[in-house]
Short mmCIF file of C-alpha atoms in Angstrom, two decimals:
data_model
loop_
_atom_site.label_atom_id
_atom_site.label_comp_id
_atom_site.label_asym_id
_atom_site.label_seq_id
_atom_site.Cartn_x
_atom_site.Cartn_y
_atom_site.Cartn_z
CA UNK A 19 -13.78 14.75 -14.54
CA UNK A 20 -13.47 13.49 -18.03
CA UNK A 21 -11.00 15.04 -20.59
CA UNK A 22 -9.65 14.07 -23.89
CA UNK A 23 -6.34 11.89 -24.00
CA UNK A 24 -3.92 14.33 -25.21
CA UNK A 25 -4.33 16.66 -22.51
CA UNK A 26 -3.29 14.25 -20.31
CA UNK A 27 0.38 14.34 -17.61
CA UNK A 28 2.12 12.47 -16.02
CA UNK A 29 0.94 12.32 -12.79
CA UNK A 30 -2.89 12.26 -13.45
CA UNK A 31 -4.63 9.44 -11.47
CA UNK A 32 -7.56 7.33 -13.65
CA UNK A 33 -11.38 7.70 -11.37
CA UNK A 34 -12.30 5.11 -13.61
CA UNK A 35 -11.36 1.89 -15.41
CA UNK A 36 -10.38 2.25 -18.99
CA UNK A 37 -12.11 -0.65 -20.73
CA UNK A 38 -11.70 -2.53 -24.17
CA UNK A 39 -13.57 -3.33 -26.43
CA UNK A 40 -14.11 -6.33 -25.85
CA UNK A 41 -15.00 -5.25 -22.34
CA UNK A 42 -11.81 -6.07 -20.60
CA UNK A 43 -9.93 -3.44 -18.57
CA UNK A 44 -7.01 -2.00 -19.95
CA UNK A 45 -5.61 0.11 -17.55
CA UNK A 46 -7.48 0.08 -13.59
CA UNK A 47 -8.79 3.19 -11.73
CA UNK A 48 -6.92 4.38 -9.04
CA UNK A 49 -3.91 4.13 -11.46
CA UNK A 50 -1.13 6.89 -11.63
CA UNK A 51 -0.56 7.64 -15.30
CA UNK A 52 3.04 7.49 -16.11
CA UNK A 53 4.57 8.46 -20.06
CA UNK A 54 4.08 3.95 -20.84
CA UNK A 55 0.64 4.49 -19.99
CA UNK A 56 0.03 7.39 -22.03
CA UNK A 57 1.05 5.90 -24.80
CA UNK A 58 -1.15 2.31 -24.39
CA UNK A 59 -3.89 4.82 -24.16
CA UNK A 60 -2.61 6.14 -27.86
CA UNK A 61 -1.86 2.84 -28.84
CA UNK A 62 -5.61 1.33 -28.04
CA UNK A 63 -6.82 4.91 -29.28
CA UNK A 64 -8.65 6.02 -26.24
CA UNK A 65 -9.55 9.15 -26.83
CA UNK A 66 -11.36 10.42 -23.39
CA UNK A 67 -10.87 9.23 -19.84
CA UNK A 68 -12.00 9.99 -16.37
CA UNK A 69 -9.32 11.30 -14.00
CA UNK A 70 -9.01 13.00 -10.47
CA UNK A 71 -8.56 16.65 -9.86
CA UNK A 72 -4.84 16.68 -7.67
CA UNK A 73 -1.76 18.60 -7.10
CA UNK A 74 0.56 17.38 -9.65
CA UNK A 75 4.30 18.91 -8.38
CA UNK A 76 2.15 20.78 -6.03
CA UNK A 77 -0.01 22.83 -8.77
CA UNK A 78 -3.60 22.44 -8.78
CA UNK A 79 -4.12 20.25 -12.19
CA UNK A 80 -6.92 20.69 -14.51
CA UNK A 81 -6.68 20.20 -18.12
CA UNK A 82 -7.71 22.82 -20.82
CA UNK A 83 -10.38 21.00 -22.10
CA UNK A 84 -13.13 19.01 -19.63
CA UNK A 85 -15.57 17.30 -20.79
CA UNK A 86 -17.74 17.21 -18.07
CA UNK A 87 -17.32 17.11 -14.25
CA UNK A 88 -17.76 14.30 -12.02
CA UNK A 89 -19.99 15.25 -8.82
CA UNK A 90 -18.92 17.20 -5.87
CA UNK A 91 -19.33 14.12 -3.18
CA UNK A 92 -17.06 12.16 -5.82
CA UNK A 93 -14.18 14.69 -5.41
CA UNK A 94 -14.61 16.04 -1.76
CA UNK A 95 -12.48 13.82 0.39
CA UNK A 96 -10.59 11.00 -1.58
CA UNK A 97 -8.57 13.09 -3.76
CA UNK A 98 -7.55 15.80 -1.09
CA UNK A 99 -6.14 13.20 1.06
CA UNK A 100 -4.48 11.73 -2.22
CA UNK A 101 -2.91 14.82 -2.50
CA UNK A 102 -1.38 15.06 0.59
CA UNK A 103 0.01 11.15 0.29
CA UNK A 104 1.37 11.25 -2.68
CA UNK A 105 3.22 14.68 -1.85
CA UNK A 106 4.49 13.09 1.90
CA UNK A 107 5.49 10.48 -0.78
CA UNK A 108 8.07 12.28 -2.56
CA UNK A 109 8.83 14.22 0.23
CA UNK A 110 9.91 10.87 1.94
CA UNK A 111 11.88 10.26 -1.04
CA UNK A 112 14.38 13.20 -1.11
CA UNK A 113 14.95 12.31 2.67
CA UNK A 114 15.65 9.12 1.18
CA UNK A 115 18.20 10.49 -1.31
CA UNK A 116 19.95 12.71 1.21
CA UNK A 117 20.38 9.45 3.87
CA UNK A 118 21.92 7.68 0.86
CA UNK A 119 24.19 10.70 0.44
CA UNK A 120 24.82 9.90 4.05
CA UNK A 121 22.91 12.55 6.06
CA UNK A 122 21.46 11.62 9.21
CA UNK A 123 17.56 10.72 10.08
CA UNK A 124 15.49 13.84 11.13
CA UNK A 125 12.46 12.03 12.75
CA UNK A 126 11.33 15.44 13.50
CA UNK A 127 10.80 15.95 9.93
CA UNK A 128 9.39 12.71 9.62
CA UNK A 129 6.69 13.17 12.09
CA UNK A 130 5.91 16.34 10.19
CA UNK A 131 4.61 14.96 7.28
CA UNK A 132 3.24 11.40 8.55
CA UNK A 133 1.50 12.59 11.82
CA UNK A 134 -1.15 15.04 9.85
CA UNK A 135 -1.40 12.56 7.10
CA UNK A 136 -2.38 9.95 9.72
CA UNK A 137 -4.92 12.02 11.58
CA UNK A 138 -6.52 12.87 7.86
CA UNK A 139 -6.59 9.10 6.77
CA UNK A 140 -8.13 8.36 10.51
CA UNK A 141 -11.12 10.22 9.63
CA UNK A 142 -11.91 8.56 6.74
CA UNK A 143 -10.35 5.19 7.15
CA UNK A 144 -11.23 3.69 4.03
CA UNK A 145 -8.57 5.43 1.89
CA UNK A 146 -6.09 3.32 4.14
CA UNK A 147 -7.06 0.68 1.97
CA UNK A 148 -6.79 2.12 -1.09
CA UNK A 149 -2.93 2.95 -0.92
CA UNK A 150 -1.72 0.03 -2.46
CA UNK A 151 -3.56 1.30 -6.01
CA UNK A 152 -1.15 4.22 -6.39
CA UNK A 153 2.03 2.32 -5.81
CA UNK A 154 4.34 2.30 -8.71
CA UNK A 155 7.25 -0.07 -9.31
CA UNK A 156 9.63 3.02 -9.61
CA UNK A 157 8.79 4.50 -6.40
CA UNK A 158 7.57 1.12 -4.82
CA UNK A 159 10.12 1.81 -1.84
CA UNK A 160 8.48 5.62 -0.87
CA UNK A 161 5.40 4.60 -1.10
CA UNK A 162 5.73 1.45 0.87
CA UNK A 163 7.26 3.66 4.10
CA UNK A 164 4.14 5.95 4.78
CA UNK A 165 1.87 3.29 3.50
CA UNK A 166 3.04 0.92 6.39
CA UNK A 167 3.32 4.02 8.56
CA UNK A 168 -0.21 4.47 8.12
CA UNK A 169 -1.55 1.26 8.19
CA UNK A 170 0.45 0.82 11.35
CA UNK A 171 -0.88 3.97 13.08
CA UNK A 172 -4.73 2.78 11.92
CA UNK A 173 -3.74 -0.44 13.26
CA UNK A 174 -2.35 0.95 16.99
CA UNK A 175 -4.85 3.17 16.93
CA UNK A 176 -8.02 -0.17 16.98
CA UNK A 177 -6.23 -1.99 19.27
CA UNK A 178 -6.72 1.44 21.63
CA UNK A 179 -2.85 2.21 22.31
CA UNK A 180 -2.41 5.27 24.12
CA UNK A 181 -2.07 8.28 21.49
CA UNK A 182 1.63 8.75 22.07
CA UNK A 183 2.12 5.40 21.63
CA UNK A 184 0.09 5.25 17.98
CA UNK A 185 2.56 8.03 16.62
CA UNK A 186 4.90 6.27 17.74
CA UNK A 187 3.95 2.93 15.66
CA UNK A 188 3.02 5.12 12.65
CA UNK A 189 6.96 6.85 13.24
CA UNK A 190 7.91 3.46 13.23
CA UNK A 191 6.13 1.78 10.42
CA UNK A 192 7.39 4.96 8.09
CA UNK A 193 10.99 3.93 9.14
CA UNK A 194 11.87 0.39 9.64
CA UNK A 195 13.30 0.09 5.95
CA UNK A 196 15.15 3.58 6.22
CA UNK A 197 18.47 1.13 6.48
CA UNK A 198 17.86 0.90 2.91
CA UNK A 199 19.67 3.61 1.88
CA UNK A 200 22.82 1.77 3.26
CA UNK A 201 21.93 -1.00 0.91
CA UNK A 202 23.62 -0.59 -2.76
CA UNK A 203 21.46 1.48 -5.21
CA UNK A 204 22.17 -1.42 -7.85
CA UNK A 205 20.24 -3.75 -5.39
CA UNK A 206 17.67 -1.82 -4.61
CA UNK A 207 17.13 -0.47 -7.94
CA UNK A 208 17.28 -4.12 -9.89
CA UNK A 209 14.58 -5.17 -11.93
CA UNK A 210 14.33 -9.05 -11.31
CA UNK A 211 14.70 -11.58 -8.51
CA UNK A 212 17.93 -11.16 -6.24
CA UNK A 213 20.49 -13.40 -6.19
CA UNK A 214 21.15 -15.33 -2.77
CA UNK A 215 23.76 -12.90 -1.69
CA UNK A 216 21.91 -9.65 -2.73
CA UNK A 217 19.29 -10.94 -0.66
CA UNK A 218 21.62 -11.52 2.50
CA UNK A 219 22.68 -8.02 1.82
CA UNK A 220 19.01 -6.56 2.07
CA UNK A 221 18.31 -8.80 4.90
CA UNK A 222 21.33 -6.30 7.24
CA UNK A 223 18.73 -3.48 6.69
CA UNK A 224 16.45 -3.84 10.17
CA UNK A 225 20.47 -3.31 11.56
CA UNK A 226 20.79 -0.44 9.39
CA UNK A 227 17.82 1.16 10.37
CA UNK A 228 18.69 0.78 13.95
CA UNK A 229 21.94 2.13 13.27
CA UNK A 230 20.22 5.33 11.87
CA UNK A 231 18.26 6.01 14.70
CA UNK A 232 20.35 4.95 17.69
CA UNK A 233 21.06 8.31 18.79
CA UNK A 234 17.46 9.89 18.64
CA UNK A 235 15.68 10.62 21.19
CA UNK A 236 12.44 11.39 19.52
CA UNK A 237 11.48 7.56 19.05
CA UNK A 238 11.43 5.12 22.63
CA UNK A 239 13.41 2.74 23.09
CA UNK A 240 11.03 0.19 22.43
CA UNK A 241 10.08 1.48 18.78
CA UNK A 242 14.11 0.96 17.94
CA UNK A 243 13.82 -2.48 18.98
CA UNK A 244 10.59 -3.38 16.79
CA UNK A 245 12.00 -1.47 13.96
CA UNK A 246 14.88 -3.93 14.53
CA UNK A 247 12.38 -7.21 14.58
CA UNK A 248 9.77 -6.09 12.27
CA UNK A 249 10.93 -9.17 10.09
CA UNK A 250 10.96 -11.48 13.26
CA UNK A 251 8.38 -13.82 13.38
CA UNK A 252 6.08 -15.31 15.96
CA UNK A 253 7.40 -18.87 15.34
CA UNK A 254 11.11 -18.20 15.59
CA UNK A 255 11.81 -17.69 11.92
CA UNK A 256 12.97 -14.61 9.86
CA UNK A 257 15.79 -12.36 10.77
CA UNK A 258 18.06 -10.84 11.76
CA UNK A 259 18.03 -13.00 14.87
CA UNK A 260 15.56 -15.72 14.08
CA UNK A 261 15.14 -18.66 16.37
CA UNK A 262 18.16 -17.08 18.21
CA UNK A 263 16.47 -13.72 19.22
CA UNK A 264 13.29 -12.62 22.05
CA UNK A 265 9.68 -13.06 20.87
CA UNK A 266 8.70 -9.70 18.73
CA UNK A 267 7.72 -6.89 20.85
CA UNK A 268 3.84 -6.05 20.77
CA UNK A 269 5.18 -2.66 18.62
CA UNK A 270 7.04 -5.11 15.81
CA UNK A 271 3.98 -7.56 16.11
CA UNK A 272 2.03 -4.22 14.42
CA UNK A 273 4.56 -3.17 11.98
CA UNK A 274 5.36 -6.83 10.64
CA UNK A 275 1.81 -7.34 9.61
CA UNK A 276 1.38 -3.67 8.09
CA UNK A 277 4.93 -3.98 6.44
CA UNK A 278 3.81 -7.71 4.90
CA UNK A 279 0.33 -6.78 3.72
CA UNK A 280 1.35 -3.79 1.61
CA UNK A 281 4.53 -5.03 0.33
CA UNK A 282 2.48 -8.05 -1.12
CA UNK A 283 -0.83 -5.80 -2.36
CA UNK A 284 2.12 -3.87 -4.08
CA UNK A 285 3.29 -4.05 -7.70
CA UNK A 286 6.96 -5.05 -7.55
CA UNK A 287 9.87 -5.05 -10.57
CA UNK A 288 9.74 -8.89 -10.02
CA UNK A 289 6.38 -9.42 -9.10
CA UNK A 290 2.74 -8.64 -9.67
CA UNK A 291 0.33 -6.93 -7.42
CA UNK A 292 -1.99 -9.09 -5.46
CA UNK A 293 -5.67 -8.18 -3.91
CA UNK A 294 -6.25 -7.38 0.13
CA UNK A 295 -8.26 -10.88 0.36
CA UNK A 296 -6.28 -12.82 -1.67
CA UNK A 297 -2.92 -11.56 0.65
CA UNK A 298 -5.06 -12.06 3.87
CA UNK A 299 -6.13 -15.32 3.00
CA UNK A 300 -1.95 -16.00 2.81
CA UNK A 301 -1.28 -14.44 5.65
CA UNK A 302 -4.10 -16.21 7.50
CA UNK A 303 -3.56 -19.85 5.93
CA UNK A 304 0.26 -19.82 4.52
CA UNK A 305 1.98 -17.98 7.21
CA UNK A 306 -0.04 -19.30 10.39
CA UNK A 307 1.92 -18.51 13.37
CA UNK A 308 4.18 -16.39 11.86
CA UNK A 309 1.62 -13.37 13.13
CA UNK A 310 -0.24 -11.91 15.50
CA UNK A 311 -3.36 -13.20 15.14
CA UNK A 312 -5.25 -9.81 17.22
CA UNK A 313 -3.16 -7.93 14.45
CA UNK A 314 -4.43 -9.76 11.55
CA UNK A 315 -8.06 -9.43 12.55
CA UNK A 316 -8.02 -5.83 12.83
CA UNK A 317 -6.69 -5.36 10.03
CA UNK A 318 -8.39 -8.30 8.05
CA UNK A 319 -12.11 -5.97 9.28
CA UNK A 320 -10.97 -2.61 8.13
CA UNK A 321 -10.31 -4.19 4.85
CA UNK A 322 -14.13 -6.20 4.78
CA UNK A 323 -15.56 -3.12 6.09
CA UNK A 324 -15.28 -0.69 3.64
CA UNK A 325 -15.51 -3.74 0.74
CA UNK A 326 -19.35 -4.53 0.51
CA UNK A 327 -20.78 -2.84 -2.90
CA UNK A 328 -16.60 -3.02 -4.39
CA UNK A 329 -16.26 -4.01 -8.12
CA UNK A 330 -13.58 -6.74 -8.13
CA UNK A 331 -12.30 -8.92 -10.68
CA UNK A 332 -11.95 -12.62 -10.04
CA UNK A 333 -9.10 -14.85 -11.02
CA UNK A 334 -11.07 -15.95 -14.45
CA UNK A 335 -11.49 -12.88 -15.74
CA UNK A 336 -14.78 -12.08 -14.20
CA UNK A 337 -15.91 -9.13 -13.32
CA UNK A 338 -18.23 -9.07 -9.73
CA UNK A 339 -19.79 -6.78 -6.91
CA UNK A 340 -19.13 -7.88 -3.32
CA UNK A 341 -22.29 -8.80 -1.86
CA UNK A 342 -22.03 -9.90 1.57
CA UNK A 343 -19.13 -11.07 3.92
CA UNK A 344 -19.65 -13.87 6.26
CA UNK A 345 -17.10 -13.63 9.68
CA UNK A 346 -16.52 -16.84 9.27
CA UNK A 347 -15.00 -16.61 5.91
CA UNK A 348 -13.92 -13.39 5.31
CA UNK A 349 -11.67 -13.90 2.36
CA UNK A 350 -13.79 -15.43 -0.05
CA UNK A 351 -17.27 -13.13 0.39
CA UNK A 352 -20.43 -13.60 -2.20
CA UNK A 353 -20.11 -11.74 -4.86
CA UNK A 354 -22.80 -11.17 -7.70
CA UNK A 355 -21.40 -11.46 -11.59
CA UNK A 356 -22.00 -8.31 -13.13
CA UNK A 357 -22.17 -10.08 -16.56
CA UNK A 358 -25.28 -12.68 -15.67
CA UNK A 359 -26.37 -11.28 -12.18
CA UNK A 360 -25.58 -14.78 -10.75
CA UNK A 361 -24.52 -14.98 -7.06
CA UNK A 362 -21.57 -17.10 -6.51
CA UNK A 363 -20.10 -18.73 -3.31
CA UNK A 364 -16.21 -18.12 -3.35
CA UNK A 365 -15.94 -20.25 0.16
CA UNK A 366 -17.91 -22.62 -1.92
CA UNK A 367 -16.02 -22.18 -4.58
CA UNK A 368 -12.11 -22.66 -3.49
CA UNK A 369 -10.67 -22.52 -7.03
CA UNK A 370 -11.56 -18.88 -7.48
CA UNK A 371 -10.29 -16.07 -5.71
CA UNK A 372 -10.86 -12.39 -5.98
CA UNK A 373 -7.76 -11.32 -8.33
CA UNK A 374 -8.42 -7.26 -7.78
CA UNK A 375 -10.17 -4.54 -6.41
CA UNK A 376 -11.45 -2.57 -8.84
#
């Protein structure tokens, strides 16, 4: 629905870019609108936008004045399921702030929230990847646990583990960085890259975590041990063990890859954001051998499948549709300009890269 500017919240989430005048995008779709954003939108005197009807501190938002409404079919599923993320989001959070505090891990109350909110993203895959876009920097760390969770239950669930063991994964995924809270709030909460000791201090968290969840007996035995190696690599590297350690259970193998790809499609205090095919094409290229390569292709094909027709912006600026996907280069798809109708080759053209999803 579109709605004039000052009726805007915090909160509200953009259905469409917000564009310049000179035809570049100031702030993306998908974007949660935070008090800095409301007042670029001031600043560049936008004076209507398109945003999504959702819960906003769990009351139904709609502004006082709507200009008109976007279709039905727009609306239907997206949004609901938003909802219900961005709620298990915060809800994660205050468990977050109560661990800090030091109270223990309820998985119980974990699986509450993450095991409907996987069986609603399961039916309609394609909002999996679509989390990334309402990450903030603030809240980076919330977001990131049932984003992984999620992307590690999709992830169990097409390489056909049993269905206790894909709630499992997802249980895991949610919780391999709950050591975190053991990990000093002026660490966690700094703006710019860590020193070499802050880092060795994050790096204890996978111990942490295990720690935390040593005496449950909701999660197997086997799920505490990937949540332990979920930044063990393939090729003897990472920690906490390293070279020194077992090869990474098939559970970890899941969780290191979902973990990876949405920390780096994330926008970070210290770093930007970067696209699903730009991270893949990493992950495939920079960190061979660090993964599981079954792993990477599943996910690597939920991400192509639900891209053909996607607006994405290219790393000069350009603005493109994604036409067509070749399997052998899955990264770098054709894409049609939108500003000359030209088709362009990114496999044939390695300089480019897509720089965003629109």
């Amino acid at each position: 629905m579109r709605v004039k500017t000052h009726y805007l919240v915090e909160g509200c989430i953009l259905s469409k870019d917000i564009v310049g005048r000179i035809g570049n995008p100031i702030i993306n779709k998908k974007t949660i609108l935070n008090t800095e954003m409301l007042d670029v939108l001031n600043a560049f005197l936008v004076s209507e936008v398109s945003v999504e009807k959702i819960k906003i501190d769990g009351q139904q938002y709609h502004p006082r004045e709507v200009i008109d409404e976007e279709s039905e079919e727009d609306l239907k599923e997206e949004p609901s399921f938003i909802s219900d993320y961005l709620k298990a989001v915060q809800t994660y959070k205050q468990y977050f702030k109560n661990w800090q505090a030091g109270s223990k891990v309820e998985v119980a109350k974990i699986r509450e929230i993450m095991i409907p909110l996987l069986e609603k993203a399961l039916n309609n895959p394609s909002v999996i990847f679509s989390l990334h876009h309402y990450c903030t920097k603030e809240d980076y760390l919330y977001h990131h646990a049932i984003s992984v969770g999620l992307i590690s239950g999709y992830i169990a669930q097409k390489k056909r583990f049993d269905h206790g063991d894909v709630t499992q994964i997802t249980l895991a995924g949610c919780l391999v960085d709950c050591g975190m809270a053991k990990i000093s709030p002026s660490i966690l909460e700094k703006k710019t890259v860590l020193t070499a000791q802050e880092y060795e201090e994050v790096r204890k968290h996978p111990l942490y975590s295990l720690q935390m969840l040593q005496r449950t007996t909701i999660l197997k035995e086997t799920v505490k041990y990937a949540i332990l190696q979920h930044h063990e690599r393939l090729d003897g590297s990472g920690y906490p063990k390293g070279k020194y350690g077992t090869a990474p259970h098939s559970f970890s193998r899941v969780v290191s890859v979902a973990d990876v790809y949405h920390a780096m499609t994330s926008e970070r205090s210290y770093r930007k954001k970067q696209s699903p095919f730009k991270v893949m094409e990493m992950i495939l290229h920079d960190d061979f051998g660090k993964f599981d390569i079954s792993v990477i292709k599943i996910l690597l094909a939920g991400i192509t499948n639900y891209a053909i027709g996607s607006k994405v912006r290219l790393s000069n600026g350009a603005t493109a549709e994604i036409i067509f996907i070749d399997e052998n280069a899955q990264t770098r798809p054709l894409v049609k300009l939108l500003d000359s109708n030209e088709l362009l080759h990114l496999d044939r053209n390695r300089e480019l890269f897509i720089e965003e999803i629109m």
